[in-house]
């Protein structure tokens, strides 16, 4: 049976684009909805250009109500993919989808995870700590930020004159290559 994934993203959505492209003609995986907390996020344009339904979250409803959970359940959602989503996932959503929410983080967790650690902030912190390598982590989401079971990690080296920007590019390359495949593999195990 075809598996339905819902992507949550807050910004540019370049990872979302790669996921859309990867599963475009798949008979196994369907992207049923793209959710954002930000009405102006470019990821919503990407969804529209690919005729994928969108939903913009209302903060109060996201944290208090059951509406979203009911909607995701009624759509037979098999997996929720966080691709650069910056709001903390409420406990009731995690409980409603146990082991069915995965996140990508732009560092080798447990290093450089936790609150405030997203996007360029992560790369700046990695460089400031004189790390020799960084990378990406794909993990299951639990109630603690960036602490769920790790599904996959991929590393890259940091050169001597690395900047947050150049490291960000390296990280994105890893994400584009490995995130869609990790989603496919995770779904195939279910
Ligand atoms: C990605 O690099 C992702 O790893 C990161 O946000 C970026 C989104 O880029 N996520 C986090 O930092 C989560 N803590 P994109 O919108 O171009 O896909």
XYZ file of N, CA and C and ligand atoms in Angstrom:
588
model
N 0.824 -1.208 0.000
C 0.000 0.000 0.000
C 0.862 1.264 0.000
N 0.405 2.279 -0.690
C 1.187 3.519 -0.760
C 1.268 4.174 0.624
N 2.457 4.703 0.947
C 2.642 5.348 2.251
C 2.514 6.859 2.087
N 1.791 7.460 3.018
C 1.586 8.912 2.970
C 2.528 9.633 3.915
N 3.295 10.572 3.382
C 4.124 11.382 4.273
C 3.658 12.840 4.258
N 3.792 13.464 5.417
C 3.478 14.880 5.570
C 4.779 15.571 5.970
N 5.128 16.634 5.260
C 6.371 17.349 5.558
C 6.050 18.631 6.323
N 6.788 18.871 7.400
C 6.693 20.127 8.149
C 7.980 20.923 7.873
N 7.854 22.167 7.463
C 9.043 22.982 7.178
C 8.733 24.448 7.437
N 9.754 25.189 7.861
C 9.521 26.583 8.262
C 10.015 27.619 7.257
N 10.934 27.215 6.343
C 11.589 28.282 5.584
C 11.731 28.007 4.103
N 12.976 27.983 3.689
C 13.312 27.873 2.263
C 12.761 26.588 1.638
N 12.953 25.488 2.329
C 12.389 24.231 1.827
C 13.208 23.557 0.742
N 14.534 23.776 0.756
C 15.322 23.110 -0.292
C 15.367 21.596 -0.064
N 15.362 21.161 1.189
C 15.268 19.714 1.444
C 13.921 19.167 1.000
N 12.882 19.921 1.283
C 11.538 19.496 0.861
C 11.517 19.300 -0.651
N 12.151 20.229 -1.372
C 12.202 20.111 -2.834
C 12.849 18.799 -3.263
N 13.959 18.456 -2.595
C 14.656 17.201 -2.952
C 13.781 15.990 -2.658
N 13.015 16.075 -1.584
C 12.124 14.954 -1.230
C 11.001 14.850 -2.269
N 10.455 16.007 -2.655
C 9.410 16.014 -3.699
C 9.960 15.380 -4.979
N 11.161 15.824 -5.392
C 11.747 15.321 -6.644
C 11.997 13.812 -6.565
N 12.507 13.383 -5.416
C 12.870 11.967 -5.255
C 11.649 11.055 -5.378
N 10.530 11.481 -4.801
C 9.348 10.608 -4.780
C 8.322 10.948 -5.871
N 8.721 11.839 -6.784
C 7.762 12.332 -7.788
C 7.011 11.207 -8.512
N 7.750 10.211 -8.968
C 7.033 9.156 -9.707
C 7.000 7.845 -8.923
N 7.131 7.972 -7.603
C 7.118 6.764 -6.763
C 5.712 6.181 -6.659
N 5.665 4.854 -6.667
C 4.371 4.202 -6.458
C 4.218 3.777 -5.012
N 5.270 4.045 -4.221
C 5.242 3.608 -2.824
C 5.024 4.747 -1.840
N 5.446 5.946 -2.239
C 5.391 7.083 -1.311
C 4.692 8.272 -1.941
N 3.753 8.835 -1.179
C 3.004 9.999 -1.640
C 3.178 11.128 -0.609
N 3.473 12.331 -1.084
C 3.539 13.469 -0.162
C 2.141 14.074 -0.128
N 1.449 13.879 0.995
C 0.031 14.246 1.004
C -0.212 15.683 1.455
N 0.759 16.263 2.170
C 0.540 17.614 2.707
C 1.876 18.235 3.093
N 1.980 19.551 2.916
C 3.150 20.279 3.412
C 2.655 21.336 4.385
N 3.200 21.269 5.595
C 2.742 22.118 6.699
C 3.838 23.123 7.038
N 3.449 24.376 7.260
C 4.432 25.367 7.710
C 3.847 26.216 8.828
N 4.718 26.744 9.647
C 4.288 27.661 10.704
C 4.314 29.105 10.187
N 4.762 29.282 8.939
C 4.977 30.625 8.424
C 4.327 30.786 7.055
N 3.362 31.697 6.962
C 2.617 31.863 5.704
C 3.505 32.311 4.551
N 4.612 33.014 4.873
C 5.471 33.529 3.799
C 6.635 32.587 3.462
N 6.669 31.416 4.067
C 7.794 30.497 3.829
C 7.822 30.026 2.373
N 9.011 30.040 1.794
C 9.139 29.635 0.386
C 8.731 28.183 0.158
N 8.836 27.372 1.192
C 8.454 25.959 1.037
C 7.002 25.835 0.563
N 6.166 26.814 0.900
C 4.759 26.748 0.491
C 4.625 26.994 -1.019
N 5.499 27.849 -1.570
C 5.511 28.035 -3.031
C 5.920 26.746 -3.720
N 6.921 26.095 -3.132
C 7.383 24.828 -3.728
C 6.236 23.815 -3.736
N 5.477 23.773 -2.645
C 4.343 22.846 -2.572
C 3.337 23.174 -3.674
N 2.993 24.464 -3.780
C 1.991 24.869 -4.770
C 2.451 24.555 -6.189
N 3.749 24.807 -6.461
C 4.284 24.512 -7.800
C 4.215 23.027 -8.127
N 4.096 22.220 -7.089
C 4.039 20.768 -7.308
C 2.660 20.203 -6.974
N 1.695 21.089 -6.901
C 0.286 20.739 -6.599
C 0.141 19.822 -5.385
N 0.892 20.160 -4.345
C 0.760 19.428 -3.081
C -0.019 20.340 -2.117
N -1.051 19.814 -1.451
C -1.817 20.647 -0.513
C -0.943 21.224 0.603
N -1.325 22.404 1.093
C -0.544 23.054 2.147
C -1.432 23.408 3.337
N -0.770 23.606 4.459
C -1.469 24.043 5.663
C -0.552 24.980 6.441
N -1.065 26.155 6.817
C -0.285 27.068 7.658
C -0.818 26.942 9.078
N 0.099 26.695 9.997
C -0.297 26.418 11.382
C -0.617 27.675 12.161
N -1.620 27.555 12.999
C -1.924 28.590 13.969
C -1.296 28.126 15.293
N -0.503 29.012 15.903
C 0.275 28.602 17.066
C -0.589 28.027 18.198
N -1.696 28.693 18.511
C -2.559 28.230 19.609
C -3.158 26.865 19.301
N -3.651 26.731 18.073
C -4.259 25.445 17.706
C -3.232 24.318 17.701
N -1.994 24.670 17.280
C -0.925 23.668 17.204
C -0.602 23.125 18.594
N -0.539 24.018 19.567
C -0.132 23.585 20.906
C -1.298 23.157 21.791
N -2.513 23.594 21.454
C -3.625 23.285 22.371
C -4.634 22.290 21.812
N -4.989 22.468 20.564
C -6.100 21.656 20.055
C -5.711 20.261 19.601
N -6.718 19.518 19.139
C -6.503 18.186 18.578
C -6.793 18.152 17.086
N -7.120 19.341 16.554
C -7.573 19.429 15.163
C -6.542 18.854 14.188
N -5.293 19.272 14.376
C -4.248 18.830 13.446
C -4.076 17.314 13.519
N -4.037 16.792 14.744
C -3.872 15.341 14.917
C -5.000 14.600 14.194
N -6.209 15.088 14.394
C -7.352 14.424 13.752
C -7.233 14.480 12.231
N -6.814 15.637 11.746
C -6.673 15.773 10.290
C -5.591 14.831 9.753
N -4.445 14.790 10.456
C -3.347 13.923 9.992
C -3.754 12.457 10.037
N -4.505 12.083 11.070
C -4.985 10.691 11.184
C -5.971 10.376 10.061
N -6.894 11.326 9.811
C -7.915 11.053 8.800
C -7.292 10.949 7.401
N -6.117 11.570 7.225
C -5.420 11.464 5.940
C -4.565 10.213 5.849
N -4.642 9.350 6.874
C -3.838 8.113 6.911
C -2.349 8.417 6.792
N -1.889 9.337 7.624
C -0.479 9.718 7.587
C 0.391 8.597 8.160
N 1.364 8.148 7.387
C 2.266 7.089 7.854
C 3.532 7.662 8.479
N 3.925 8.856 8.037
C 5.173 9.431 8.544
C 5.118 10.958 8.450
N 5.597 11.609 9.511
C 5.743 13.067 9.501
C 7.240 13.351 9.401
N 7.608 14.165 8.426
C 9.017 14.472 8.190
C 9.267 15.935 8.523
N 10.151 16.196 9.470
C 10.513 17.577 9.795
C 11.737 17.940 8.959
N 11.560 18.886 8.052
C 12.655 19.276 7.153
C 12.917 20.770 7.348
N 13.623 21.090 8.460
C 13.856 22.498 8.761
C 12.632 23.129 9.399
N 12.041 22.416 10.352
C 10.861 22.933 11.055
C 11.298 23.434 12.432
N 10.968 24.693 12.720
C 11.598 25.320 13.887
C 10.749 25.342 15.152
N 9.501 24.972 15.081
C 8.703 24.925 16.311
C 8.896 23.574 16.995
N 8.896 23.605 18.300
C 8.957 22.371 19.090
C 7.670 21.566 18.833
N 7.814 20.270 18.680
C 6.628 19.423 18.428
C 5.922 19.131 19.752
N 4.617 19.431 19.848
C 3.914 19.207 21.119
C 3.811 17.716 21.456
N 3.802 17.461 22.764
C 3.796 16.081 23.251
C 2.626 15.264 22.683
N 1.462 15.906 22.590
C 0.295 15.131 22.123
C 0.455 14.663 20.676
N 1.204 15.436 19.884
C 1.446 15.010 18.491
C 2.429 13.827 18.464
N 3.446 13.901 19.317
C 4.421 12.800 19.396
C 3.727 11.514 19.878
N 2.845 11.670 20.858
C 2.113 10.497 21.371
C 1.153 9.925 20.321
N 0.581 10.809 19.511
C -0.358 10.352 18.486
C 0.361 9.643 17.328
N 1.645 9.971 17.139
C 2.435 9.366 16.057
C 3.757 8.815 16.594
N 3.689 7.795 17.461
C 4.920 7.280 18.069
C 5.830 6.628 17.026
N 7.097 7.006 17.031
C 8.071 6.493 16.046
C 7.670 6.790 14.605
N 6.847 7.789 14.445
C 6.397 8.130 13.092
C 6.695 9.591 12.770
N 7.596 10.193 13.543
C 8.030 11.562 13.220
C 9.553 11.518 13.148
N 10.114 11.972 12.032
C 11.576 12.022 11.941
C 12.027 13.444 11.599
N 13.247 13.739 12.032
C 13.795 15.091 11.868
C 15.191 15.000 11.254
N 15.568 16.050 10.537
C 16.962 16.150 10.099
C 17.605 17.302 10.842
N 18.815 17.049 11.358
C 19.532 18.091 12.102
C 20.915 18.279 11.469
N 21.343 19.541 11.291
C 22.587 19.775 10.556
C 23.858 19.708 11.399
N 23.963 18.695 12.270
C 25.222 18.438 12.991
C 25.258 16.965 13.350
N 26.407 16.543 13.881
C 26.535 15.157 14.326
C 26.055 15.089 15.770
N 24.769 14.872 15.954
C 24.213 14.800 17.316
C 24.887 13.655 18.073
N 25.104 13.727 19.386
C 24.508 14.724 20.275
C 25.225 16.071 20.304
N 26.274 16.217 19.480
C 26.950 17.516 19.476
C 26.091 18.570 18.774
N 26.090 19.748 19.300
C 25.450 20.920 18.697
C 23.949 20.742 18.424
N 23.286 20.113 19.399
C 21.836 20.015 19.318
C 21.202 20.895 20.383
N 19.907 20.793 20.515
C 19.193 21.519 21.571
C 18.622 22.834 21.113
N 18.053 23.535 22.066
C 17.323 24.766 21.771
C 18.231 25.817 21.123
N 17.707 26.497 20.144
C 18.474 27.563 19.475
C 19.427 27.048 18.407
N 19.625 25.727 18.377
C 20.572 25.161 17.412
C 19.851 24.796 16.122
N 19.818 25.747 15.200
C 19.251 25.464 13.892
C 20.002 26.255 12.830
N 19.993 25.692 11.639
C 20.593 26.357 10.483
C 21.992 26.894 10.762
N 22.211 28.159 10.391
C 23.539 28.767 10.488
C 24.076 28.821 11.914
N 23.181 28.938 12.903
C 23.643 28.949 14.304
C 24.487 27.723 14.602
N 24.054 26.588 14.055
C 24.776 25.331 14.293
C 26.171 25.431 13.663
N 26.235 25.874 12.426
C 27.523 25.918 11.719
C 28.493 26.893 12.391
N 27.962 28.023 12.848
C 28.819 28.993 13.557
C 29.389 28.365 14.815
N 28.556 27.663 15.567
C 29.002 27.046 16.821
C 30.039 25.950 16.554
N 29.830 25.191 15.493
C 30.764 24.108 15.140
C 32.138 24.704 14.821
N 32.160 25.769 14.027
C 33.430 26.386 13.626
C 34.109 27.044 14.833
N 33.324 27.710 15.667
C 33.886 28.363 16.864
C 34.521 27.344 17.811
N 34.057 26.096 17.766
C 34.626 25.071 18.655
C 35.789 24.321 18.023
N 36.252 24.796 16.859
C 37.389 24.164 16.181
C 37.206 22.683 15.912
N 35.987 22.308 15.564
C 35.724 20.895 15.231
C 36.446 20.536 13.931
N 36.817 19.272 13.828
C 37.477 18.810 12.593
C 36.463 18.263 11.596
N 35.288 17.903 12.116
C 34.234 17.420 11.216
C 32.855 17.837 11.717
N 31.913 17.850 10.790
C 30.515 18.034 11.152
C 29.704 17.072 10.289
N 28.408 17.296 10.183
C 27.625 16.370 9.374
C 26.144 16.521 9.630
N 25.414 15.468 9.295
C 23.955 15.502 9.464
C 23.498 14.308 10.298
N 22.383 14.491 10.975
C 21.771 13.406 11.733
C 20.294 13.344 11.382
N 19.838 12.140 11.082
C 18.407 11.912 10.859
C 17.941 11.046 12.024
N 16.942 11.524 12.754
C 16.568 10.816 13.983
C 15.062 10.849 14.219
N 14.617 9.946 15.070
C 13.211 9.907 15.463
C 12.984 11.020 16.489
N 11.829 11.656 16.418
C 11.539 12.767 17.332
C 10.841 12.252 18.584
N 11.424 12.590 19.731
C 10.736 12.322 20.998
C 10.541 13.645 21.741
N 10.165 13.563 23.007
C 9.799 14.784 23.731
C 10.994 15.722 23.985
N 12.214 15.220 23.907
C 13.377 16.091 24.102
C 13.918 16.535 22.735
N 14.251 17.802 22.663
C 14.842 18.345 21.433
C 16.041 17.507 20.989
N 16.060 17.048 19.764
C 17.249 16.442 19.152
C 17.810 15.241 19.901
N 16.963 14.506 20.623
C 17.518 13.402 21.417
C 16.966 12.029 21.076
N 16.083 11.939 20.102
C 15.485 10.635 19.764
C 16.473 9.704 19.076
N 16.037 8.467 18.901
C 16.892 7.420 18.305
C 17.420 7.844 16.922
N 18.724 7.616 16.724
C 19.347 8.029 15.461
C 19.132 6.972 14.371
N 18.674 7.421 13.218
C 18.444 6.529 12.073
C 19.677 6.523 11.164
N 20.268 7.700 10.950
C 21.436 7.783 10.061
C 22.253 9.021 10.385
N 23.579 8.890 10.215
C 24.477 10.054 10.343
C 25.482 10.014 9.201
N 25.825 11.187 8.679
C 26.827 11.274 7.624
C 27.704 12.482 7.923
N 29.012 12.282 7.798
C 29.958 13.335 8.203
C 30.625 13.998 7.007
N 31.118 15.219 7.251
C 31.995 15.884 6.273
C 33.132 16.537 7.055
N 34.272 16.740 6.371
C 35.390 17.354 7.088
C 35.274 18.877 7.038
N 35.956 19.521 7.976
C 35.943 20.985 8.030
C 37.340 21.468 7.659
N 37.420 22.291 6.627
C 38.747 22.762 6.216
C 39.182 23.948 7.065
N 40.455 24.328 6.921
C 41.014 25.351 7.821
C 40.339 26.707 7.705
N 39.983 27.068 6.474
C 39.345 28.385 6.324
C 37.834 28.284 6.126
N 37.247 27.262 6.695
C 35.798 27.032 6.561
C 35.017 28.191 7.172
N 33.930 28.595 6.517
C 33.032 29.599 7.100
C 31.680 28.915 7.355
N 30.837 29.587 8.110
C 29.511 29.027 8.385
C 28.779 28.807 7.054
N 29.015 29.725 6.121
C 28.339 29.616 4.825
C 28.831 28.412 4.020
N 30.175 28.248 3.963
C 30.697 27.127 3.166
C 30.352 25.790 3.824
N 30.363 25.777 5.157
C 29.973 24.537 5.853
C 28.492 24.239 5.597
N 27.687 25.292 5.595
C 26.261 25.128 5.319
C 26.024 24.472 3.959
N 26.858 24.850 2.987
C 26.719 24.241 1.650
C 27.065 22.760 1.673
N 28.149 22.444 2.400
C 28.541 21.024 2.505
C 27.434 20.209 3.162
N 26.865 20.795 4.208
C 25.806 20.094 4.957
C 24.579 19.890 4.062
N 24.218 20.923 3.331
C 23.057 20.782 2.441
C 23.279 19.671 1.421
N 24.504 19.588 0.887
C 24.788 18.514 -0.088
C 24.540 17.148 0.531
N 25.024 16.968 1.764
C 24.803 15.683 2.457
C 23.310 15.433 2.648
N 22.614 16.493 3.058
C 21.166 16.349 3.304
C 20.434 15.929 2.030
N 20.775 16.607 0.918
C 20.078 16.317 -0.338
C 20.329 14.875 -0.763
N 21.557 14.411 -0.536
C 21.892 13.057 -0.968
C 21.235 11.987 -0.084
N 21.240 12.217 1.216
C 20.868 11.122 2.122
C 19.464 11.183 2.718
N 18.866 12.372 2.813
C 17.576 12.456 3.517
C 16.459 11.702 2.777
N 16.272 11.931 1.455
C 15.200 11.187 0.776
C 15.390 9.667 0.884
N 16.650 9.211 0.746
C 16.919 7.765 0.839
C 16.609 7.237 2.230
N 16.939 8.033 3.256
C 16.669 7.601 4.635
C 15.163 7.487 4.874
N 14.407 8.406 4.294
C 12.934 8.359 4.428
C 12.417 7.079 3.770
N 12.904 6.811 2.573
C 12.475 5.620 1.834
C 12.793 4.346 2.624
N 14.012 4.292 3.163
C 14.444 3.116 3.913
C 13.608 2.952 5.188
N 13.397 4.053 5.898
C 12.629 4.013 7.153
C 11.212 3.501 6.876
N 10.603 3.961 5.798
C 9.241 3.531 5.458
C 9.203 2.065 5.038
N 10.263 1.625 4.382
C 10.283 0.243 3.896
C 10.395 -0.755 5.051
N 10.879 -0.289 6.193
C 11.039 -1.145 7.375
C 9.746 -1.281 8.152
N 8.775 -0.458 7.844
C 7.541 -0.430 8.652
C 6.522 -1.462 8.198
C 18.436 22.183 7.052
O 19.823 22.343 6.944
C 18.076 21.378 8.281
O 19.057 20.453 8.646
C 17.963 22.463 9.320
O 17.333 23.530 8.670
C 17.757 23.540 7.313
C 16.556 23.773 6.418
O 16.947 24.059 5.107
N 17.240 22.004 10.479
C 17.533 22.382 11.723
O 18.431 23.158 11.974
C 16.668 21.730 12.806
N 17.206 21.978 14.115
P 15.907 24.020 3.926
O 14.679 24.833 4.367
O 16.582 24.651 2.753
O 15.529 22.584 3.677
